[in-house]
Every structure is written in structure tokens, then in C-alpha cells.
Short mmCIF file of C-alpha atoms in Angstrom, two decimals:
data_model
loop_
_atom_site.label_atom_id
_atom_site.label_comp_id
_atom_site.label_asym_id
_atom_site.label_seq_id
_atom_site.Cartn_x
_atom_site.Cartn_y
_atom_site.Cartn_z
CA MET K 1 -22.90 0.53 -14.27
CA THR K 2 -22.91 4.13 -12.50
CA ILE K 3 -25.51 5.92 -10.43
CA ASP K 4 -25.79 9.63 -9.97
CA GLU K 5 -27.29 12.04 -7.50
CA ALA K 6 -30.09 12.55 -9.79
CA GLY K 7 -31.92 9.22 -9.47
CA HIS K 8 -30.69 7.53 -12.70
CA ALA K 9 -28.70 4.54 -12.84
CA PHE K 10 -26.51 3.94 -16.17
CA VAL K 11 -25.43 0.68 -17.84
CA TRP K 12 -22.34 1.08 -20.25
CA ASP K 13 -20.54 -0.83 -22.56
CA PRO K 14 -16.98 -0.91 -20.35
CA THR K 15 -14.99 -1.54 -24.08
CA THR K 16 -16.34 1.47 -26.13
CA GLY K 17 -17.41 3.48 -22.88
CA GLU K 18 -20.87 4.17 -24.91
CA GLU K 19 -24.45 4.30 -22.63
CA ILE K 20 -26.29 0.88 -23.16
CA LEU K 21 -29.24 1.68 -20.85
CA GLN K 22 -30.62 4.23 -18.64
CA LEU K 23 -32.78 3.19 -15.67
CA VAL K 24 -35.00 6.33 -14.90
CA GLY K 25 -37.71 6.26 -12.17
CA HIS K 26 -36.18 7.38 -8.87
CA THR K 27 -36.60 11.21 -7.86
CA ALA K 28 -33.65 11.08 -5.34
CA TRP K 29 -29.95 10.25 -5.46
CA VAL K 30 -29.36 6.39 -5.65
CA ASP K 31 -27.34 4.76 -2.97
CA SER K 32 -26.70 1.37 -4.66
CA ALA K 33 -27.50 -0.41 -7.87
CA VAL K 34 -26.73 -4.40 -7.99
CA TRP K 35 -27.05 -6.75 -10.76
CA SER K 36 -29.07 -10.17 -10.20
CA PRO K 37 -27.05 -13.37 -10.06
CA ASP K 38 -28.25 -14.57 -13.54
CA GLY K 39 -27.48 -10.86 -14.94
CA GLN K 40 -30.95 -10.38 -15.89
CA ARG K 41 -31.82 -7.93 -13.20
CA ILE K 42 -31.06 -4.74 -11.82
CA VAL K 43 -31.78 -3.88 -7.97
CA THR K 44 -31.86 -0.01 -7.03
CA ALA K 45 -32.22 1.47 -3.56
CA SER K 46 -32.74 5.28 -3.53
CA ASP K 47 -32.85 8.26 -1.09
CA ASP K 48 -36.48 8.67 -2.75
CA ASP K 49 -37.96 6.01 -0.02
CA THR K 50 -37.87 3.36 -2.76
CA THR K 51 -36.27 -0.07 -4.17
CA ARG K 52 -36.98 -0.91 -7.33
CA ILE K 53 -36.22 -4.01 -9.43
CA TRP K 54 -35.49 -3.66 -13.13
CA ASP K 55 -35.08 -5.50 -16.42
CA ALA K 56 -31.21 -5.23 -17.16
CA ASN K 57 -31.82 -5.67 -20.99
CA THR K 58 -35.01 -3.40 -21.86
CA GLY K 59 -34.73 -0.74 -18.49
CA GLU K 60 -38.13 -1.84 -17.67
CA GLU K 61 -39.16 -1.21 -14.27
CA LEU K 62 -40.64 -4.56 -12.52
CA LEU K 63 -41.24 -4.11 -8.89
CA SER K 64 -41.13 -1.27 -6.36
CA TYR K 65 -40.70 -1.50 -2.79
CA VAL K 66 -41.79 1.81 -0.92
CA GLY K 67 -41.54 2.98 2.50
CA GLN K 68 -37.54 2.01 3.14
CA GLY K 69 -35.95 5.60 4.18
CA SER K 70 -33.00 7.24 2.99
CA GLU K 71 -29.39 5.50 2.80
CA ALA K 72 -30.71 2.03 1.98
CA TYR K 73 -28.72 -0.55 0.22
CA ALA K 74 -29.83 -3.71 -1.15
CA SER K 75 -28.37 -6.79 -2.20
CA TRP K 76 -29.43 -10.00 -4.17
CA SER K 77 -29.79 -13.64 -2.72
CA PRO K 78 -27.55 -15.87 -3.90
CA ASP K 79 -30.27 -17.56 -6.13
CA GLY K 80 -31.73 -14.49 -6.96
CA THR K 81 -35.09 -15.06 -5.48
CA ARG K 82 -34.72 -12.29 -2.72
CA VAL K 83 -33.58 -9.16 -2.29
CA LEU K 84 -31.98 -8.06 1.11
CA ILE K 85 -32.76 -4.28 1.67
CA ASN K 86 -30.63 -2.52 4.49
CA LEU K 87 -33.43 0.48 5.81
CA GLY K 88 -30.96 2.88 6.25
CA LEU K 89 -31.70 4.97 9.31
CA ASP K 90 -34.67 2.86 10.27
CA GLY K 91 -32.24 0.30 12.02
CA SER K 92 -33.69 -2.68 10.56
CA ALA K 93 -33.59 -4.85 7.38
CA VAL K 94 -36.25 -6.38 5.37
CA VAL K 95 -35.95 -9.67 2.94
CA TRP K 96 -38.28 -9.15 -0.36
CA ASP K 97 -39.53 -11.54 -2.63
CA ALA K 98 -37.81 -10.49 -5.76
CA ASN K 99 -40.78 -12.33 -8.21
CA THR K 100 -43.72 -10.73 -6.16
CA GLY K 101 -42.71 -7.71 -4.18
CA GLU K 102 -44.13 -9.46 -1.03
CA GLU K 103 -42.04 -8.45 2.11
CA ILE K 104 -41.03 -11.88 3.52
CA VAL K 105 -39.32 -10.99 6.97
CA ASN K 106 -38.11 -7.72 8.74
CA PHE K 107 -34.98 -7.69 11.49
CA ARG K 108 -35.47 -4.98 14.03
CA GLU K 109 -33.29 -5.68 16.69
CA HIS K 110 -30.56 -3.39 16.12
CA SER K 111 -30.70 0.03 18.25
CA GLY K 112 -29.72 2.89 15.64
CA LYS K 113 -28.29 2.30 12.04
CA ILE K 114 -27.65 -0.88 10.26
CA SER K 115 -24.10 0.18 8.83
CA TRP K 116 -23.81 -3.44 6.61
CA VAL K 117 -25.62 -6.22 5.79
CA GLU K 118 -24.78 -9.47 4.04
CA TRP K 119 -25.88 -12.81 2.65
CA SER K 120 -24.52 -16.31 3.94
CA ALA K 121 -23.26 -18.38 0.54
CA ASP K 122 -26.33 -20.69 0.85
CA GLY K 123 -28.87 -17.85 1.40
CA SER K 124 -30.06 -19.19 4.58
CA GLN K 125 -28.75 -16.48 7.10
CA VAL K 126 -28.03 -13.02 6.69
CA MET K 127 -25.35 -11.19 8.99
CA SER K 128 -25.52 -7.57 10.09
CA GLY K 129 -23.43 -4.95 12.02
CA GLY K 130 -25.26 -1.62 13.62
CA GLN K 131 -24.25 1.31 15.26
CA ASP K 132 -25.02 -0.57 18.69
CA GLY K 133 -21.33 -2.29 18.12
CA ILE K 134 -23.12 -5.56 17.60
CA VAL K 135 -22.71 -8.27 14.90
CA ARG K 136 -26.01 -10.52 14.41
CA ILE K 137 -26.68 -13.43 12.54
CA TRP K 138 -30.15 -13.79 11.36
CA ASP K 139 -32.53 -16.83 9.74
CA SER K 140 -33.37 -15.58 6.81
CA THR K 141 -36.81 -16.92 6.55
CA SER K 142 -38.08 -16.43 10.00
CA GLY K 143 -36.18 -13.37 11.18
CA GLN K 144 -35.05 -15.58 14.40
CA ILE K 145 -31.67 -14.05 15.64
CA LEU K 146 -29.16 -17.17 15.42
CA GLN K 147 -25.97 -15.61 17.14
CA GLU K 148 -24.94 -12.20 18.53
CA PHE K 149 -21.31 -10.96 18.68
CA PRO K 150 -20.91 -7.83 21.13
CA GLY K 151 -17.61 -6.91 21.63
CA HIS K 152 -17.07 -3.24 19.93
CA THR K 153 -17.19 -0.24 21.88
CA GLN K 154 -18.55 1.97 18.87
CA ALA K 155 -20.47 1.72 15.64
CA ILE K 156 -19.83 -1.31 13.01
CA ASN K 157 -18.65 -0.03 9.82
CA PHE K 158 -18.85 -3.37 7.88
CA VAL K 159 -18.73 -7.26 8.41
CA ARG K 160 -18.03 -10.07 6.04
CA TRP K 161 -17.81 -13.84 6.05
CA SER K 162 -14.76 -15.55 5.45
CA PRO K 163 -14.77 -17.40 2.31
CA THR K 164 -15.47 -20.87 3.97
CA PHE K 165 -18.41 -19.28 6.35
CA ASP K 166 -16.72 -20.47 9.45
CA GLN K 167 -15.44 -17.19 10.72
CA ILE K 168 -16.63 -13.51 10.42
CA LEU K 169 -14.82 -10.16 10.27
CA SER K 170 -16.02 -6.94 11.90
CA ALA K 171 -14.31 -3.61 11.65
CA SER K 172 -15.53 -0.51 14.00
CA THR K 173 -14.96 2.96 14.45
CA ASP K 174 -13.50 2.11 17.56
CA GLY K 175 -10.34 1.40 15.60
CA THR K 176 -10.23 -2.25 15.55
CA VAL K 177 -10.91 -5.09 13.46
CA LYS K 178 -12.15 -8.53 15.10
CA VAL K 179 -12.29 -12.08 13.41
CA TRP K 180 -14.82 -14.43 15.36
CA ASP K 181 -15.92 -18.16 14.82
CA LEU K 182 -19.10 -19.32 14.71
CA ALA K 183 -19.23 -20.23 17.94
CA GLY K 184 -18.82 -16.39 19.05
CA GLU K 185 -15.16 -16.86 19.98
CA LEU K 186 -12.67 -13.91 19.34
CA ILE K 187 -9.93 -15.63 17.22
CA ASN K 188 -7.22 -12.80 16.60
CA VAL K 189 -5.83 -10.23 18.39
CA GLU K 190 -7.56 -6.90 17.53
CA ILE K 191 -5.70 -4.97 14.30
CA PRO K 192 -5.41 -0.99 15.24
CA GLU K 193 -6.30 1.66 12.98
CA VAL K 194 -3.63 2.50 10.48
CA GLY K 195 -3.70 6.59 10.35
CA ILE K 196 -5.49 8.57 7.92
CA GLY K 197 -4.91 10.40 4.78
CA ALA K 198 -3.46 7.74 2.08
CA TRP K 199 -1.38 10.59 -0.23
CA ASN K 200 0.00 8.14 -2.52
CA LEU K 201 -0.16 4.69 -3.64
CA ALA K 202 2.44 1.49 -5.04
CA TRP K 203 2.20 -1.63 -6.41
CA SER K 204 5.47 -4.08 -5.70
CA PRO K 205 6.61 -5.35 -9.28
CA ALA K 206 5.09 -8.45 -8.62
CA GLY K 207 1.77 -7.22 -7.39
CA ASP K 208 1.70 -8.96 -4.70
CA ARG K 209 2.57 -6.02 -2.26
CA VAL K 210 1.13 -2.57 -2.02
CA ALA K 211 2.60 0.33 -0.02
CA VAL K 212 0.51 3.29 1.08
CA PRO K 213 1.75 6.39 2.80
CA TYR K 214 -0.44 8.08 5.14
CA LEU K 215 -0.65 11.72 6.27
CA ASP K 216 0.38 10.87 9.77
CA GLY K 217 3.57 9.88 8.18
CA THR K 218 3.52 6.39 8.57
CA LEU K 219 4.35 4.10 5.68
CA ARG K 220 2.46 0.50 5.93
CA ILE K 221 2.83 -2.30 3.30
CA PHE K 222 -0.24 -4.81 2.65
CA ASP K 223 -1.31 -7.85 1.34
CA PRO K 224 -3.63 -6.73 -1.51
CA ALA K 225 -5.12 -10.01 -1.44
CA THR K 226 -6.04 -10.57 2.08
CA GLY K 227 -5.48 -6.77 3.40
CA GLU K 228 -2.90 -8.15 5.71
CA GLU K 229 -0.58 -5.46 7.23
CA LEU K 230 3.19 -6.98 6.29
CA ALA K 231 5.43 -4.30 7.48
CA ALA K 232 5.45 -0.79 8.92
CA THR K 233 7.71 2.29 9.35
CA GLN K 234 7.54 5.50 10.65
CA PRO K 235 10.19 7.93 9.05
CA GLU K 236 11.58 9.95 11.47
CA ALA K 237 11.81 13.39 9.26
CA GLY K 238 9.52 15.49 7.34
CA ARG K 239 7.52 18.13 7.68
CA ASN K 240 4.03 17.82 8.95
CA GLY K 241 5.06 14.34 8.24
CA VAL K 242 3.61 14.03 4.81
CA LEU K 243 5.20 11.48 2.24
CA VAL K 244 5.27 12.76 -1.11
CA GLU K 245 5.65 9.69 -2.55
CA GLU K 246 7.32 6.09 -2.63
CA HIS K 247 8.72 3.45 -5.10
CA PHE K 248 9.44 -0.14 -5.11
CA SER K 249 12.71 -1.26 -6.12
CA PRO K 250 12.55 -3.44 -9.55
CA ASN K 251 13.44 -6.54 -7.45
CA GLY K 252 10.71 -5.43 -4.68
CA ASP K 253 13.07 -5.44 -1.89
CA GLU K 254 13.52 -2.17 -1.40
CA LEU K 255 11.24 1.28 -0.93
CA VAL K 256 12.63 4.62 -1.56
CA VAL K 257 10.71 7.45 0.13
CA VAL K 258 10.50 10.93 -0.24
CA PRO K 259 8.90 12.72 2.76
CA VAL K 260 8.55 16.65 2.65
CA GLY K 261 11.32 17.89 4.69
CA GLY K 262 14.49 17.35 3.04
CA LEU K 263 15.77 13.47 3.35
CA THR K 264 15.55 10.69 1.05
CA LEU K 265 15.01 7.46 2.54
CA VAL K 266 15.57 3.58 1.17
CA TYR K 267 13.50 1.29 3.46
CA ASP K 268 13.30 -2.80 3.61
CA ALA K 269 10.35 -3.51 2.00
CA ALA K 270 10.17 -6.72 3.94
CA THR K 271 10.80 -5.59 7.50
CA GLY K 272 10.44 -1.89 7.24
CA GLU K 273 13.96 -1.12 8.81
CA LYS K 274 15.61 1.95 7.47
CA ARG K 275 18.64 0.93 4.96
CA LEU K 276 19.75 4.47 3.84
CA GLN K 277 19.32 8.26 4.56
CA ILE K 278 19.98 10.97 2.15
CA GLY K 279 20.32 14.42 2.78
CA GLN K 280 19.57 16.83 5.67
CA GLU K 281 16.39 18.07 7.12
CA ALA K 282 15.00 21.58 5.76
CA MET K 283 11.92 23.06 5.21
CA TRP K 284 11.79 21.75 1.49
CA GLY K 285 14.36 19.26 -0.36
CA PHE K 286 13.74 16.26 -2.30
CA TRP K 287 10.30 16.40 -4.18
CA SER K 288 10.59 13.12 -6.38
CA ALA K 289 12.31 9.95 -7.18
CA SER K 290 12.53 7.18 -9.54
CA TRP K 291 14.84 3.76 -9.46
CA ALA K 292 16.76 2.74 -12.14
CA PRO K 293 15.59 -0.60 -13.82
CA ASP K 294 18.69 -2.64 -12.70
CA GLY K 295 17.87 -1.53 -8.99
CA PHE K 296 21.66 -0.14 -8.19
CA GLU K 297 20.80 3.57 -8.37
CA PHE K 298 17.83 5.90 -8.04
CA ALA K 299 17.34 9.62 -8.94
CA THR K 300 15.83 12.24 -7.18
CA GLY K 301 14.54 15.84 -7.99
CA THR K 302 15.16 18.85 -5.47
CA THR K 303 13.84 21.88 -4.55
CA THR K 304 16.96 22.91 -3.00
CA TYR K 305 20.90 21.83 -3.65
CA GLY K 306 23.64 24.28 -2.85
CA ASP K 307 23.44 27.66 -4.27
CA GLN K 308 20.59 26.14 -6.50
CA THR K 309 17.28 27.50 -5.27
CA ASN K 310 15.31 24.68 -7.50
CA GLY K 311 15.50 22.03 -9.99
CA VAL K 312 18.43 19.74 -9.65
CA ILE K 313 18.75 15.96 -10.57
CA GLN K 314 21.21 13.64 -8.49
CA ILE K 315 21.78 10.08 -9.14
CA TRP K 316 22.73 7.92 -6.10
CA ASN K 317 24.14 4.77 -5.61
CA ALA K 318 21.57 2.73 -3.45
CA GLU K 319 23.67 0.39 -1.35
CA THR K 320 26.40 3.43 -0.48
CA GLY K 321 24.02 6.56 -0.60
CA ASN K 322 26.98 8.03 -2.66
CA GLU K 323 25.92 10.79 -5.59
CA ARG K 324 27.29 9.72 -9.11
CA LEU K 325 26.09 12.58 -10.95
CA ALA K 326 24.20 15.84 -10.38
CA ILE K 327 22.34 17.65 -12.80
CA VAL K 328 21.41 21.52 -12.60
CA ALA K 329 17.85 20.79 -14.78
CA HIS K 330 15.23 23.44 -14.29
CA PRO K 331 14.64 26.75 -12.87
CA ALA K 332 11.77 25.67 -10.52
CA THR K 333 10.78 22.58 -8.69
CA ILE K 334 11.23 19.07 -10.34
CA ASN K 335 7.57 17.86 -9.64
CA TRP K 336 8.37 14.12 -11.03
CA LEU K 337 11.22 11.99 -12.46
CA ALA K 338 10.65 8.68 -14.32
CA TRP K 339 13.41 6.27 -15.63
CA SER K 340 13.40 4.70 -18.85
CA PRO K 341 12.64 1.15 -18.63
CA ASP K 342 15.95 0.47 -20.37
CA GLY K 343 17.93 2.50 -17.79
CA GLN K 344 19.34 5.02 -20.50
CA HIS K 345 17.40 7.92 -20.09
CA ILE K 346 15.58 10.10 -17.22
CA VAL K 347 12.50 12.32 -17.86
CA SER K 348 11.91 15.18 -15.58
CA ALA K 349 8.85 17.37 -15.30
CA SER K 350 9.04 21.02 -13.92
CA GLU K 351 6.62 23.51 -12.22
CA ALA K 352 8.51 26.01 -14.66
CA GLY K 353 6.71 24.21 -17.78
CA GLU K 354 9.44 22.14 -18.98
CA ALA K 355 9.78 18.62 -19.54
CA LYS K 356 13.30 17.31 -20.74
CA ILE K 357 15.03 13.81 -21.34
CA TRP K 358 18.39 13.16 -19.93
CA ASP K 359 21.42 10.81 -20.84
CA ALA K 360 21.43 8.96 -17.51
CA ALA K 361 25.03 8.32 -17.71
CA ASN K 362 26.53 11.36 -18.18
CA GLY K 363 23.70 13.70 -17.59
CA GLU K 364 23.55 15.41 -21.36
CA LEU K 365 20.20 16.91 -22.27
CA LEU K 366 18.63 15.07 -25.36
CA PHE K 367 15.44 16.65 -25.51
CA ASP K 368 13.62 20.24 -24.07
CA LEU K 369 9.85 18.90 -25.11
CA TYR K 370 8.06 21.71 -24.71
CA PRO K 371 8.55 25.14 -26.63
CA GLU K 372 10.19 28.25 -24.95
CA GLY K 373 7.93 30.29 -23.20
CA PHE K 374 5.62 27.17 -22.39
CA THR K 375 4.30 28.31 -18.79
CA GLN K 376 2.25 25.68 -17.77
CA ALA K 377 3.47 23.21 -14.78
CA ILE K 378 4.30 19.89 -16.51
CA ASP K 379 3.45 16.83 -14.28
CA ALA K 380 3.01 12.66 -14.28
CA PRO K 381 5.28 11.83 -17.11
CA ALA K 382 5.00 8.08 -17.54
CA TRP K 383 7.08 5.67 -20.04
CA SER K 384 5.38 2.95 -22.19
CA PRO K 385 6.33 -0.25 -21.12
CA ASP K 386 8.93 -0.84 -24.16
CA GLY K 387 9.93 2.60 -23.41
CA GLU K 388 9.07 3.77 -27.08
CA GLN K 389 6.67 6.29 -26.00
CA LEU K 390 6.26 8.92 -23.35
CA ALA K 391 3.03 10.04 -21.73
CA ILE K 392 3.10 13.92 -20.08
CA TYR K 393 0.46 15.82 -18.62
CA SER K 394 0.75 19.89 -19.04
CA GLY K 395 -1.26 22.29 -16.55
CA ASP K 396 -3.42 23.11 -20.12
CA GLY K 397 -5.11 19.89 -19.60
CA ILE K 398 -3.41 18.17 -22.31
CA ILE K 399 -1.82 14.42 -21.99
CA THR K 400 0.83 14.56 -24.81
CA VAL K 401 2.44 11.03 -26.22
CA TRP K 402 5.93 11.67 -26.97
CA ASP K 403 8.55 9.56 -29.41
CA PRO K 404 11.77 9.62 -26.51
CA ALA K 405 13.91 8.75 -29.52
CA THR K 406 13.24 12.26 -31.82
CA GLY K 407 11.40 14.25 -29.30
CA GLU K 408 8.35 14.71 -31.53
CA PRO K 409 4.84 14.54 -30.40
CA LEU K 410 2.83 11.61 -31.50
CA HIS K 411 -0.84 11.94 -30.01
CA LYS K 412 -2.63 14.35 -28.14
CA ILE K 413 -5.31 13.86 -25.53
CA THR K 414 -7.50 16.44 -24.31
CA THR K 415 -8.87 16.05 -20.64
CA SER K 416 -10.98 17.81 -18.10
CA GLY K 417 -8.49 20.31 -17.28
CA VAL K 418 -8.51 19.29 -13.52
CA LYS K 419 -5.12 18.54 -12.31
CA LEU K 420 -3.66 14.65 -12.99
CA GLY K 421 -2.11 12.65 -10.17
CA ARG K 422 -0.94 9.97 -11.95
CA ILE K 423 -0.50 8.37 -15.47
CA ASN K 424 -0.89 4.63 -16.24
CA TRP K 425 0.21 2.46 -19.35
CA PHE K 426 -2.23 -0.47 -19.57
CA PRO K 427 0.47 -3.40 -20.84
CA GLU K 428 -1.10 -3.59 -24.50
CA GLN K 429 0.23 0.16 -24.73
CA ASP K 430 -2.99 1.28 -26.42
CA ARG K 431 -4.73 2.91 -23.21
CA LEU K 432 -3.89 5.13 -20.47
CA LEU K 433 -5.60 5.27 -16.89
CA THR K 434 -5.34 8.74 -15.54
CA SER K 435 -6.76 10.31 -11.95
CA ASP K 436 -7.37 13.50 -11.16
CA ARG K 437 -8.05 15.81 -8.18
CA GLY K 438 -11.92 16.02 -9.25
CA GLY K 439 -12.01 12.28 -8.08
CA ASN K 440 -12.29 11.53 -11.73
CA VAL K 441 -10.37 8.21 -12.98
CA ASN K 442 -10.71 8.01 -16.69
CA VAL K 443 -9.66 5.55 -19.42
CA TRP K 444 -8.44 6.94 -22.65
CA ASP K 445 -7.77 5.20 -26.15
CA ILE K 446 -4.46 6.54 -27.23
CA PRO K 447 -4.49 6.54 -30.75
CA SER K 448 -7.73 8.25 -31.20
CA GLY K 449 -7.31 10.44 -27.79
CA THR K 450 -10.83 9.51 -26.83
CA GLU K 451 -12.20 8.76 -23.46
CA VAL K 452 -13.63 4.96 -23.28
CA ALA K 453 -14.37 4.77 -19.67
CA SER K 454 -15.14 7.26 -16.66
CA PHE K 455 -15.43 6.75 -12.93
CA THR K 456 -16.16 9.37 -10.71
CA PHE K 457 -15.74 9.25 -6.71
CA PRO K 458 -16.69 11.67 -4.13
CA SER K 459 -13.48 13.27 -3.55
CA ASN K 460 -9.64 13.36 -4.73
CA TRP K 461 -8.67 9.96 -5.43
CA VAL K 462 -5.18 8.53 -6.42
CA ALA K 463 -5.27 5.81 -8.87
CA GLN K 464 -2.38 3.13 -9.40
CA LEU K 465 -2.48 0.21 -12.06
CA SER K 466 -1.33 -3.17 -11.12
CA PRO K 467 1.52 -4.36 -12.99
CA ASN K 468 -0.57 -6.68 -14.93
CA GLY K 469 -3.33 -4.17 -15.88
CA SER K 470 -6.11 -6.49 -14.08
CA GLN K 471 -6.69 -4.18 -10.60
CA VAL K 472 -6.55 -0.57 -10.08
CA MET K 473 -5.53 0.66 -6.77
CA VAL K 474 -7.64 3.76 -5.43
CA ALA K 475 -7.10 5.96 -2.57
CA PRO K 476 -9.16 9.22 -1.85
CA TRP K 477 -7.76 12.36 -0.26
CA PRO K 478 -7.22 13.63 2.42
CA ASP K 479 -8.85 10.34 4.41
CA GLY K 480 -10.58 7.25 3.74
CA PRO K 481 -9.90 3.63 2.94
CA VAL K 482 -7.67 2.04 0.17
CA SER K 483 -9.80 -0.05 -1.96
CA ILE K 484 -8.65 -2.54 -5.11
CA PHE K 485 -10.90 -2.99 -7.98
CA SER K 486 -10.81 -5.35 -10.81
CA ILE K 487 -10.49 -4.10 -14.01
CA TRP K 488 -12.82 -5.94 -16.57
CA GLN K 489 -11.95 -6.15 -20.53
CA SER K 490 -15.15 -6.83 -22.02
CA ARG K 491 -18.53 -6.66 -21.75
CA ASP K 492 -18.90 -10.38 -21.06
CA GLU K 493 -15.97 -10.31 -18.30
CA LEU K 494 -17.99 -7.42 -16.65
CA ILE K 495 -21.01 -9.55 -16.07
CA GLU K 496 -19.08 -12.47 -14.99
CA LEU K 497 -17.55 -10.13 -12.31
CA ALA K 498 -20.70 -8.97 -11.12
CA LYS K 499 -22.32 -12.17 -10.73
CA GLU K 500 -19.07 -13.21 -8.46
CA CYS K 501 -19.01 -9.78 -6.48
CA CYS K 502 -22.52 -8.59 -6.21
#
């Protein structure tokens, strides 16, 4: 289900990408749209001052609540009989009978906007967090305040119950996250905010960790299941602290990091300790990197190398840092490198409109994929999991899937033309997931070249598919939270997911 600024909500078939239903009635931006627990109704809240309940099968409007104000959000009680509406800027929230439209109770204790509200598992309580920095738990029937948790010094951004509902989690713009028990005691130490501007994202091979570099130059490793920070490091080199990219080694033990500024760094992925440093500090230097599948070597692509101004591939020993091979590859910056799954080949993509496949053992050029005179920048090459196909994006907006054994094109996909940030293969090798600088995340069917799903975010997003293809990790540029979403494989799976999460 998606929403737009014109006041419409759309239900899509996730398998075909076809529109199933359109909910028409709102006259302003729809702030939220949520399935009922039984999947038969949808509640939407809009800046047009209304919350509406719709029949999820026919699109018919069943009920309408008027008077909520703008920036309102609605959620179903666990049993689907009531709707909780956060009344936006009003500083209050109401519980509404989902069958009759009658207002049951109104919560009015917060001073300023309520940022987040959430039901307890049995629906008997509601938790809220507001701009006044206080978390409150309410009786959902009487509206009585049961508990208050002061402690934050600034507005609360969100609140969460623990899975066992004996603890609560609150996060604030004061830069802290707090965990409380239901006696009101602070359980753990505060977790400081972790920096701004996620530039890139990387999953570990097992999918049990994610690495996130930030614009302040920090690299942090998190548990994607809990959000716990496992390790952090501050690369000591790099122009403005910006990290261009990072990659886990095949066994997940190490991270190779490329900061803007002439160095390539290898870190222990468990501790954040620096193990290796290659290169010298400079205005520019290395711009891309890729591990060999066996983890014993990695390749880097440069913008400066001796007398060569641009475009040199170097292969390094991951233990000693010794250079084994240098290939003068392109007359311009190497935007991207990707090692083939079998370790025999490396593909390089250049700002000069070139993509080339090389023998990783001796540096021999095997294929120059794009025709002479092609001037559009090449980006984001991605090998299929079996190594028998290679997807590459060019600046004319085309994704070409190549046969790396012959250098011949197999399929072409025409995108919107907005520069892509990354191409991901699904494990079945019949679809691609892409993200672009316009905030679009798209799923493409490779044989037909058609778009089968599209998701639009409010800013430039980086997207990375998990190793098993079941989750996608996204981060907005230049600032915002890193989020992980499940990817459904069928309509039934989507409905079940919506029931669980929403």
C-alpha cells in the first residue's frame, strides 16, 4: 500500500506491480494508511482534517472522523475494534470506535505535539511520547494516566514496548535512547546519538550485522535484529571525513573502507580495530574497492597513481598490504569495482563511459563492454550470484545485463534516468532491486525489462538487499535514520506481514 500528496491511497499487487484498489476521498496529504488486523479494512489519516475507514476489498468509505488537524496518524487496536488517532499538532490523542465512529476517550495531558503513540499487546493501554519530553501510559478505556516517565530534556521522537511488554524504549532529540521498566526505573545507560548522514550501507555475508558509515567520518556496526551497536571506529583519514564505501570480507571478519582522501583501511569487524592501511593521504585517491571471494585479496580503484592521473586497479594482499598487481585501466576515475563470485574476473566501471572485464590473475583485458565513443558514466556493476550474468548501469538510464563469458548483452532495462546508487540481485536471479538519487527504490523483472514494484521516499536513498533477499536496508541522504524492511514474495505474505507489524 502506498500514499501520495494528492490525498490518495493505493493498494498494489506485490507480485505483478498492478494497482488493485484506489482509495479516493481525502483532499490533502495522507499521513498514514494501515491495514486492520483481519485485513478487511484500512484506516487513513490525512492533513484534510479527517481520518477515514475503508473497505479493503471494495474501496468503499465506511466511516469518517473529522476534527483531528494536520499531521495525524492512526493505528488499530490489536482486536481491530478501535482506532487510536494521534491528533497531530493538537497535543492530544483519541480512541475511536471502529464500528460506530463514536469517540471513546481523549488523552489531553501532553503540552505540545504528541510524537508517537502505541497500543499495548492486549489493547488495554496506550503509550505516548511528546514534545514535552515525557512518556505516558494511559488506560485505553478511561483515559486515566497510569504511569509517567520524565527524563528526556527534549522532544521524544518515538516510543516502543518491549516484546514482553515489561519494558519501554524511548528516543529523544536530546540524542539519547532510554530503556525503562514499568516501575519507572531507568534500566540501562543512555546510548548517545550516532552521527549524521548515512552515506552507504553494507550487510555482513551472514546477514547478522550491518555497517553504516556517517558523514562525520564514523563507521558503526549494528545488530539488524535489535539495533544494538556492536562496534565503532573513527577513520583518521579522509577529506571532510566522508567515507565513499565499505565492504565486509567474505567471512565477515573484516571491513575494507574507502574514505575520500587517499587511503584504504581494513578494520576488524568485531572490535573496530584498524588492521591495515594502504596509500597516503591526498585530496583524492582510492574511490572503489572489492574483496576477492576467498578474502585473501582485495582490489581498489584509484583517481591518482604515480604519473597516472586516473583509473588504476590495484590488487592487494589483505594480510600484508603488499601490492600484487596494478592495471592501468581507464582514462578517468574508476567509479566501481566488482569481483566475480568465482574470483577469476574483476569488472571495472569508469566515469569515462567504459566498463571492462579483467583477468584477476594477470590483469589481461577480456572484454570492453561499451562501444568506442560512449561517453556516459558507468556505475554500479553487480554480478549475479552464480557469476553467469553481470548487470551494469550507464548514464543514459539503461541497465544492461551482460553475458560475462562472451561480452554480449542479454537484456536491457530502461529506468527513469535518475542516477542509480546501487544494483542488487535477488537470489533467484530473475529480478533486480535498484535505488536512485531521486528517492526511488524499484524492483525489475530481468527477462521482460519491466518494473514490477516501485517505492518512493522523500529524499535520495541508498538501498541494500540482505544476502537471502528477504529484507532491504535503506538510508536517506544526507541525513536520517537507517531502516530495515521486509520484502514480501506474494500478496498473501504481504497481508500477513501487515497484520503482524501494523
